[in-house]
Coordinates of C-alpha atoms in Angstrom, one line a residue:
X1 CA -37.8 99.2 -58.5
X2 CA -37.7 103.2 -57.3
X3 CA -37.4 105.6 -59.7
X4 CA -35.4 108.6 -58.6
X5 CA -36.8 111.3 -56.3
X6 CA -36.2 113.9 -53.8
X7 CA -35.7 116.6 -55.9
X8 CA -37.6 118.8 -58.4
X9 CA -36.9 119.7 -62.0
X10 CA -34.7 122.6 -60.9
X11 CA -32.5 120.1 -59.0
X12 CA -33.6 121.4 -55.4
X13 CA -35.0 119.3 -52.9
X14 CA -38.5 118.5 -52.9
X15 CA -41.2 116.9 -50.1
X16 CA -42.5 114.9 -52.8
X17 CA -41.9 111.2 -51.8
X18 CA -39.9 108.9 -54.8
X19 CA -42.2 106.8 -57.1
X20 CA -42.6 103.2 -56.1
X21 CA -42.7 101.4 -59.7
X22 CA -43.0 97.7 -60.1
X23 CA -40.7 96.2 -62.5
X24 CA -43.2 94.4 -64.7
X25 CA -44.9 97.9 -65.1
X26 CA -42.1 100.0 -66.1
X27 CA -43.0 99.5 -69.6
X28 CA -46.4 100.1 -71.4
X29 CA -47.5 98.3 -74.4
X30 CA -45.6 98.6 -77.9
X31 CA -49.2 98.6 -79.7
X32 CA -49.7 101.9 -77.3
X33 CA -46.8 103.3 -78.4
X34 CA -43.7 102.0 -76.4
X35 CA -40.6 101.8 -78.3
X36 CA -37.8 100.8 -75.3
X37 CA -39.0 96.9 -75.5
X38 CA -38.0 96.7 -78.8
X39 CA -34.5 96.5 -78.2
X40 CA -33.3 92.5 -77.5
X41 CA -31.2 93.3 -74.6
X42 CA -34.6 95.0 -72.8
X43 CA -36.7 92.2 -73.8
X44 CA -34.0 89.1 -72.2
X45 CA -34.0 91.4 -69.2
X46 CA -37.5 92.1 -68.9
X47 CA -38.0 88.4 -69.6
X48 CA -35.8 87.8 -66.1
X49 CA -37.9 89.8 -64.0
X50 CA -41.0 88.1 -65.5
X51 CA -39.4 84.6 -64.8
X52 CA -38.1 85.7 -61.2
X53 CA -41.5 87.5 -60.3
X54 CA -43.3 83.8 -61.4
X55 CA -41.0 82.0 -59.2
X56 CA -41.8 84.2 -56.4
X57 CA -45.3 83.6 -57.3
X58 CA -45.0 79.6 -56.9
X59 CA -42.8 80.2 -53.4
X60 CA -45.7 82.4 -52.2
X61 CA -48.5 80.2 -53.4
X62 CA -46.3 77.4 -50.9
X63 CA -47.8 74.2 -51.9
X64 CA -50.3 72.1 -54.4
X65 CA -53.5 73.2 -53.3
X66 CA -51.8 77.0 -53.0
X67 CA -51.1 77.0 -56.7
X68 CA -54.9 75.2 -57.5
X69 CA -56.6 78.5 -55.7
X70 CA -54.0 81.0 -57.3
X71 CA -54.9 79.9 -60.8
X72 CA -58.3 79.1 -60.2
X73 CA -58.7 82.7 -58.8
X74 CA -57.6 84.0 -62.3
X75 CA -60.1 81.9 -64.0
X76 CA -63.0 82.5 -61.9
X77 CA -62.4 86.3 -62.1
X78 CA -61.6 86.8 -65.7
X79 CA -64.0 84.5 -67.4
X80 CA -66.6 83.2 -64.5
X81 CA -66.4 80.1 -65.3
X82 CA -51.2 65.9 -61.4
X83 CA -49.2 68.4 -60.0
X84 CA -45.8 68.9 -60.2
X85 CA -43.8 71.9 -58.0
X86 CA -42.5 74.7 -59.9
X87 CA -39.0 74.2 -61.2
X88 CA -36.5 75.7 -64.2
X89 CA -36.8 74.3 -67.1
X90 CA -33.0 73.5 -68.7
X91 CA -34.4 74.2 -71.9
X92 CA -32.6 73.5 -75.4
X93 CA -31.9 77.1 -76.0
X94 CA -28.8 78.8 -75.8
X95 CA -30.7 81.7 -73.7
X96 CA -28.7 84.6 -75.3
X97 CA -28.1 85.7 -71.6
X98 CA -31.4 85.7 -70.6
X99 CA -33.0 83.0 -67.9
X100 CA -34.2 79.5 -68.9
X101 CA -37.8 79.2 -69.2
X102 CA -39.7 78.4 -65.6
X103 CA -42.1 75.4 -66.0
X104 CA -45.4 76.4 -64.8
X105 CA -46.9 73.7 -62.3
X106 CA -49.5 71.2 -63.6
X107 CA -52.7 71.6 -61.7
X108 CA -55.9 70.1 -62.6
X109 CA -58.8 72.5 -62.1
X110 CA -59.7 75.9 -60.5
X111 CA -61.5 75.6 -57.3
X112 CA -61.6 79.0 -55.2
X113 CA -62.5 82.5 -55.7
X114 CA -59.7 84.7 -53.6
X115 CA -58.7 88.1 -54.1
X116 CA -56.6 89.1 -57.4
X117 CA -53.1 87.9 -56.9
X118 CA -49.7 88.8 -59.1
X119 CA -50.7 85.8 -61.7
X120 CA -52.8 88.8 -64.0
X121 CA -49.8 90.9 -63.6
X122 CA -47.5 88.5 -65.2
X123 CA -50.0 87.6 -68.0
X124 CA -50.0 91.2 -69.1
X125 CA -46.6 91.5 -68.8
X126 CA -46.1 88.4 -71.2
X127 CA -48.6 90.4 -73.7
X128 CA -46.2 93.5 -73.8
X129 CA -43.1 91.3 -74.3
X130 CA -45.2 89.1 -76.8
X131 CA -46.1 92.6 -79.0
X132 CA -42.5 93.9 -78.3
X133 CA -41.3 90.1 -80.1
X134 CA -43.5 90.8 -82.9
X135 CA -42.8 94.4 -83.5
X136 CA -39.1 93.9 -83.6
X137 CA -39.4 91.0 -85.9
X138 CA -37.3 88.4 -83.6
X139 CA -37.8 85.1 -84.8
X140 CA -34.5 82.7 -82.9
X141 CA -34.8 80.7 -80.2
X142 CA -35.5 83.5 -77.2
X143 CA -38.6 84.4 -79.0
X144 CA -39.7 80.8 -79.1
X145 CA -39.3 80.6 -75.7
X146 CA -41.1 83.2 -74.6
X147 CA -44.1 82.0 -76.2
X148 CA -43.7 78.6 -75.1
X149 CA -43.9 79.9 -71.5
X150 CA -46.9 82.3 -72.7
X151 CA -48.8 79.1 -73.5
X152 CA -48.0 76.7 -71.0
X153 CA -48.7 79.4 -68.3
X154 CA -52.2 80.7 -70.2
X155 CA -53.3 77.4 -70.4
X156 CA -52.9 76.8 -67.1
X157 CA -54.8 80.0 -66.2
X158 CA -57.1 79.1 -68.6
X159 CA -56.7 82.5 -70.4
X160 CA -57.3 81.6 -74.1
X161 CA -57.1 85.5 -74.7
X162 CA -53.0 84.6 -74.0
X163 CA -52.6 81.1 -75.3
X164 CA -54.7 81.0 -78.7
X165 CA -52.8 84.2 -80.3
X166 CA -49.5 83.2 -78.9
X167 CA -49.9 79.5 -80.6
X168 CA -51.0 80.9 -84.0
X169 CA -48.0 83.1 -84.2
X170 CA -45.7 80.3 -83.0
X171 CA -47.0 77.8 -85.3
X172 CA -47.4 80.6 -88.4
X173 CA -44.3 83.0 -88.2
X174 CA -41.7 81.2 -85.7
X175 CA -42.1 77.9 -86.3
X176 CA -41.6 78.1 -90.6
X177 CA -38.7 81.1 -89.6
X178 CA -37.1 78.7 -86.9
X179 CA -38.1 75.0 -86.4
X180 CA -39.9 73.9 -83.4
X181 CA -38.5 70.6 -82.5
X182 CA -40.6 67.5 -82.6
X183 CA -41.6 67.8 -79.3
X184 CA -42.6 71.0 -79.0
X185 CA -44.3 71.0 -82.8
X186 CA -46.5 68.0 -81.3
X187 CA -47.2 69.9 -78.0
X188 CA -48.5 73.2 -79.9
X189 CA -50.2 71.6 -82.2
X190 CA -52.0 69.2 -79.8
X191 CA -53.4 72.3 -77.8
X192 CA -54.4 73.8 -81.0
X193 CA -56.7 71.2 -81.9
X194 CA -58.0 70.9 -79.2
X195 CA -59.0 74.4 -78.3
X196 CA -60.5 74.0 -81.4
X197 CA -62.7 71.1 -80.4
X198 CA -63.1 71.5 -76.6
X199 CA -63.3 75.7 -76.3
X200 CA -65.0 77.0 -79.7
X201 CA -66.4 73.8 -80.4
X202 CA -65.8 73.6 -84.0
X203 CA -64.8 70.1 -84.9
X204 CA -65.1 70.9 -88.3
X205 CA -62.0 73.0 -88.0
X206 CA -60.3 70.6 -85.3
X207 CA -60.2 67.9 -88.3
X208 CA -59.0 70.3 -90.4
X209 CA -56.3 71.2 -88.1
X210 CA -55.5 67.3 -87.1
X211 CA -55.2 66.5 -91.2
X212 CA -52.6 69.5 -91.4
X213 CA -50.4 68.6 -88.6
X214 CA -50.6 64.9 -89.3
X215 CA -47.2 64.6 -89.3
X216 CA -46.5 66.0 -86.0
X217 CA -48.9 64.0 -84.4
X218 CA -48.2 60.8 -86.3
X219 CA -48.7 57.8 -83.2
X220 CA -50.2 60.1 -81.0
X221 CA -53.6 58.5 -79.9
X222 CA -54.6 60.7 -77.4
X223 CA -55.7 63.7 -79.5
X224 CA -57.6 61.5 -81.7
X225 CA -59.3 59.5 -78.8
X226 CA -60.5 62.9 -77.6
X227 CA -61.9 64.2 -81.1
X228 CA -63.7 60.7 -80.9
X229 CA -65.5 61.3 -77.8
X230 CA -66.7 65.2 -78.7
X231 CA -68.1 63.5 -82.2
X232 CA -69.8 60.7 -80.6
X233 CA -70.8 62.6 -77.4
X234 CA -69.3 59.8 -75.4
X235 CA -68.6 60.7 -71.8
X236 CA -67.3 57.4 -70.7
X237 CA -64.1 57.8 -73.0
X238 CA -64.0 61.6 -72.4
X239 CA -63.5 61.0 -68.8
X240 CA -61.2 58.0 -69.1
X241 CA -58.8 60.3 -71.5
X242 CA -59.0 63.1 -69.2
X243 CA -57.3 61.0 -66.7
X244 CA -54.4 60.0 -68.8
X245 CA -53.5 63.7 -70.2
X246 CA -50.8 65.7 -69.1
X247 CA -52.1 68.6 -67.0
X248 CA -51.9 70.9 -70.1
X249 CA -54.6 69.0 -72.0
X250 CA -56.8 68.4 -69.3
X251 CA -57.1 72.1 -68.8
X252 CA -58.0 72.6 -72.3
X253 CA -60.7 69.7 -72.0
X254 CA -62.2 71.4 -69.2
X255 CA -63.7 73.6 -71.6
X256 CA -65.9 71.2 -72.9
X257 CA -66.9 69.5 -69.8
X258 CA -70.4 71.5 -69.5
X259 CA -71.1 70.2 -72.6
X260 CA -70.3 66.9 -71.9
X261 CA -72.3 66.7 -68.4
X262 CA -75.3 68.2 -69.8
X263 CA -75.7 65.4 -72.8
X264 CA -75.2 63.0 -69.7
X265 CA -78.0 64.5 -67.9
X266 CA -80.5 64.0 -71.2
X267 CA -79.6 60.9 -71.3
X268 CA -80.5 60.1 -67.9
X269 CA -84.0 62.1 -68.4
X270 CA -84.6 59.5 -71.5
X271 CA -83.6 56.5 -69.8
X272 CA -84.5 57.2 -66.2
X273 CA -87.7 57.4 -64.0
X274 CA -85.9 57.9 -61.0
X275 CA -82.3 57.0 -59.8
X276 CA -79.6 56.8 -56.9
X277 CA -78.7 60.3 -55.8
X278 CA -75.1 59.0 -55.0
X279 CA -75.1 57.1 -58.6
X280 CA -76.1 60.4 -60.3
X281 CA -73.6 62.6 -58.8
X282 CA -70.8 59.9 -59.4
X283 CA -71.7 59.3 -63.1
X284 CA -71.2 63.2 -63.5
X285 CA -68.7 64.3 -60.8
X286 CA -70.8 66.8 -59.8
X287 CA -72.9 67.4 -56.9
X288 CA -76.7 67.8 -56.7
X289 CA -76.3 71.3 -55.8
X290 CA -74.2 72.1 -58.6
X291 CA -76.5 70.0 -61.3
X292 CA -79.5 72.2 -59.7
X293 CA -78.0 76.0 -60.0
X294 CA -75.3 75.1 -63.0
X295 CA -77.3 72.9 -65.2
X296 CA -81.0 74.0 -64.1
X297 CA -82.2 70.4 -63.3
X298 CA -85.8 70.2 -62.3
X299 CA -85.7 66.8 -60.7
X300 CA -86.6 66.6 -57.2
X301 CA -84.5 64.7 -54.7
X302 CA -86.3 62.8 -51.9
X303 CA -85.5 60.6 -49.4
X304 CA -81.3 60.3 -51.1
X305 CA -83.5 59.3 -54.3
X306 CA -83.6 61.6 -58.0
X307 CA -87.1 61.5 -59.0
X308 CA -86.9 62.2 -63.0
X309 CA -90.6 61.5 -64.7
X310 CA -93.8 60.5 -62.5
X311 CA -95.9 58.4 -63.9
X312 CA -99.2 60.0 -64.2
X313 CA -102.2 57.6 -63.2
X314 CA -104.4 56.6 -66.1
X315 CA -108.1 58.6 -65.4

């Protein structure tokens, strides 16, 4: 977007160049005093710009690997911590003049640390829009559409600052005012339960939420299975379930991956004197260098075999 320029306050020509302003930066945060976004029409227009920018981001990323790198870049930069092409969802909403919600592409995990992309700008714009919806007390299908999109994109970006407050508002405020469909309610409840268990490590709260949303999750064995695996520190079951869930649930499960791997390494330490390096790497889904740097194992690698403990000779 280009603001009008070329003339000073008096209307006379000026040498100052017109200011180039990004459409997503046109508005500020409503919590900081921005009032224009309280208009429903402007909210829908702004969401259309966000959707357009997101589709441009997907197009620029190109193939599956490019999308992985883009999402991974944001996760690594901000936290230091099977794929579908980008499409537009038809949705169940009448839209009220707004575009359909773009479905964020499902990806496995971050892998590369590259320069910052437009993704963080899109998440920032979504925050402004969410704040505007809250401030204007808007509780219609459009609000639900925006929050579902923010949740899904936040999960793929591993941005819990985006998806967790959005989940709470969707379930506690929007759902009672304008009921979600059964599929949407099951989806949102599953994410909230897994976030409590996998990211925050609070299994008590996770089971409490599971009981609260038992009607919505009736017949769902995957959430129960993941909770069971975490309670028992069952790495084998956890890995099996991770291969069967969708990309969003898989992304949340990754928050608990470090804890599960650490437990596996403790089991190796208690059970083996030595083990083949290939078997250890295959069992933990981690290379030897990663095990040393990330998990701090003090074992010795010698001729393709990891020496875990040495038997001291008797004196």
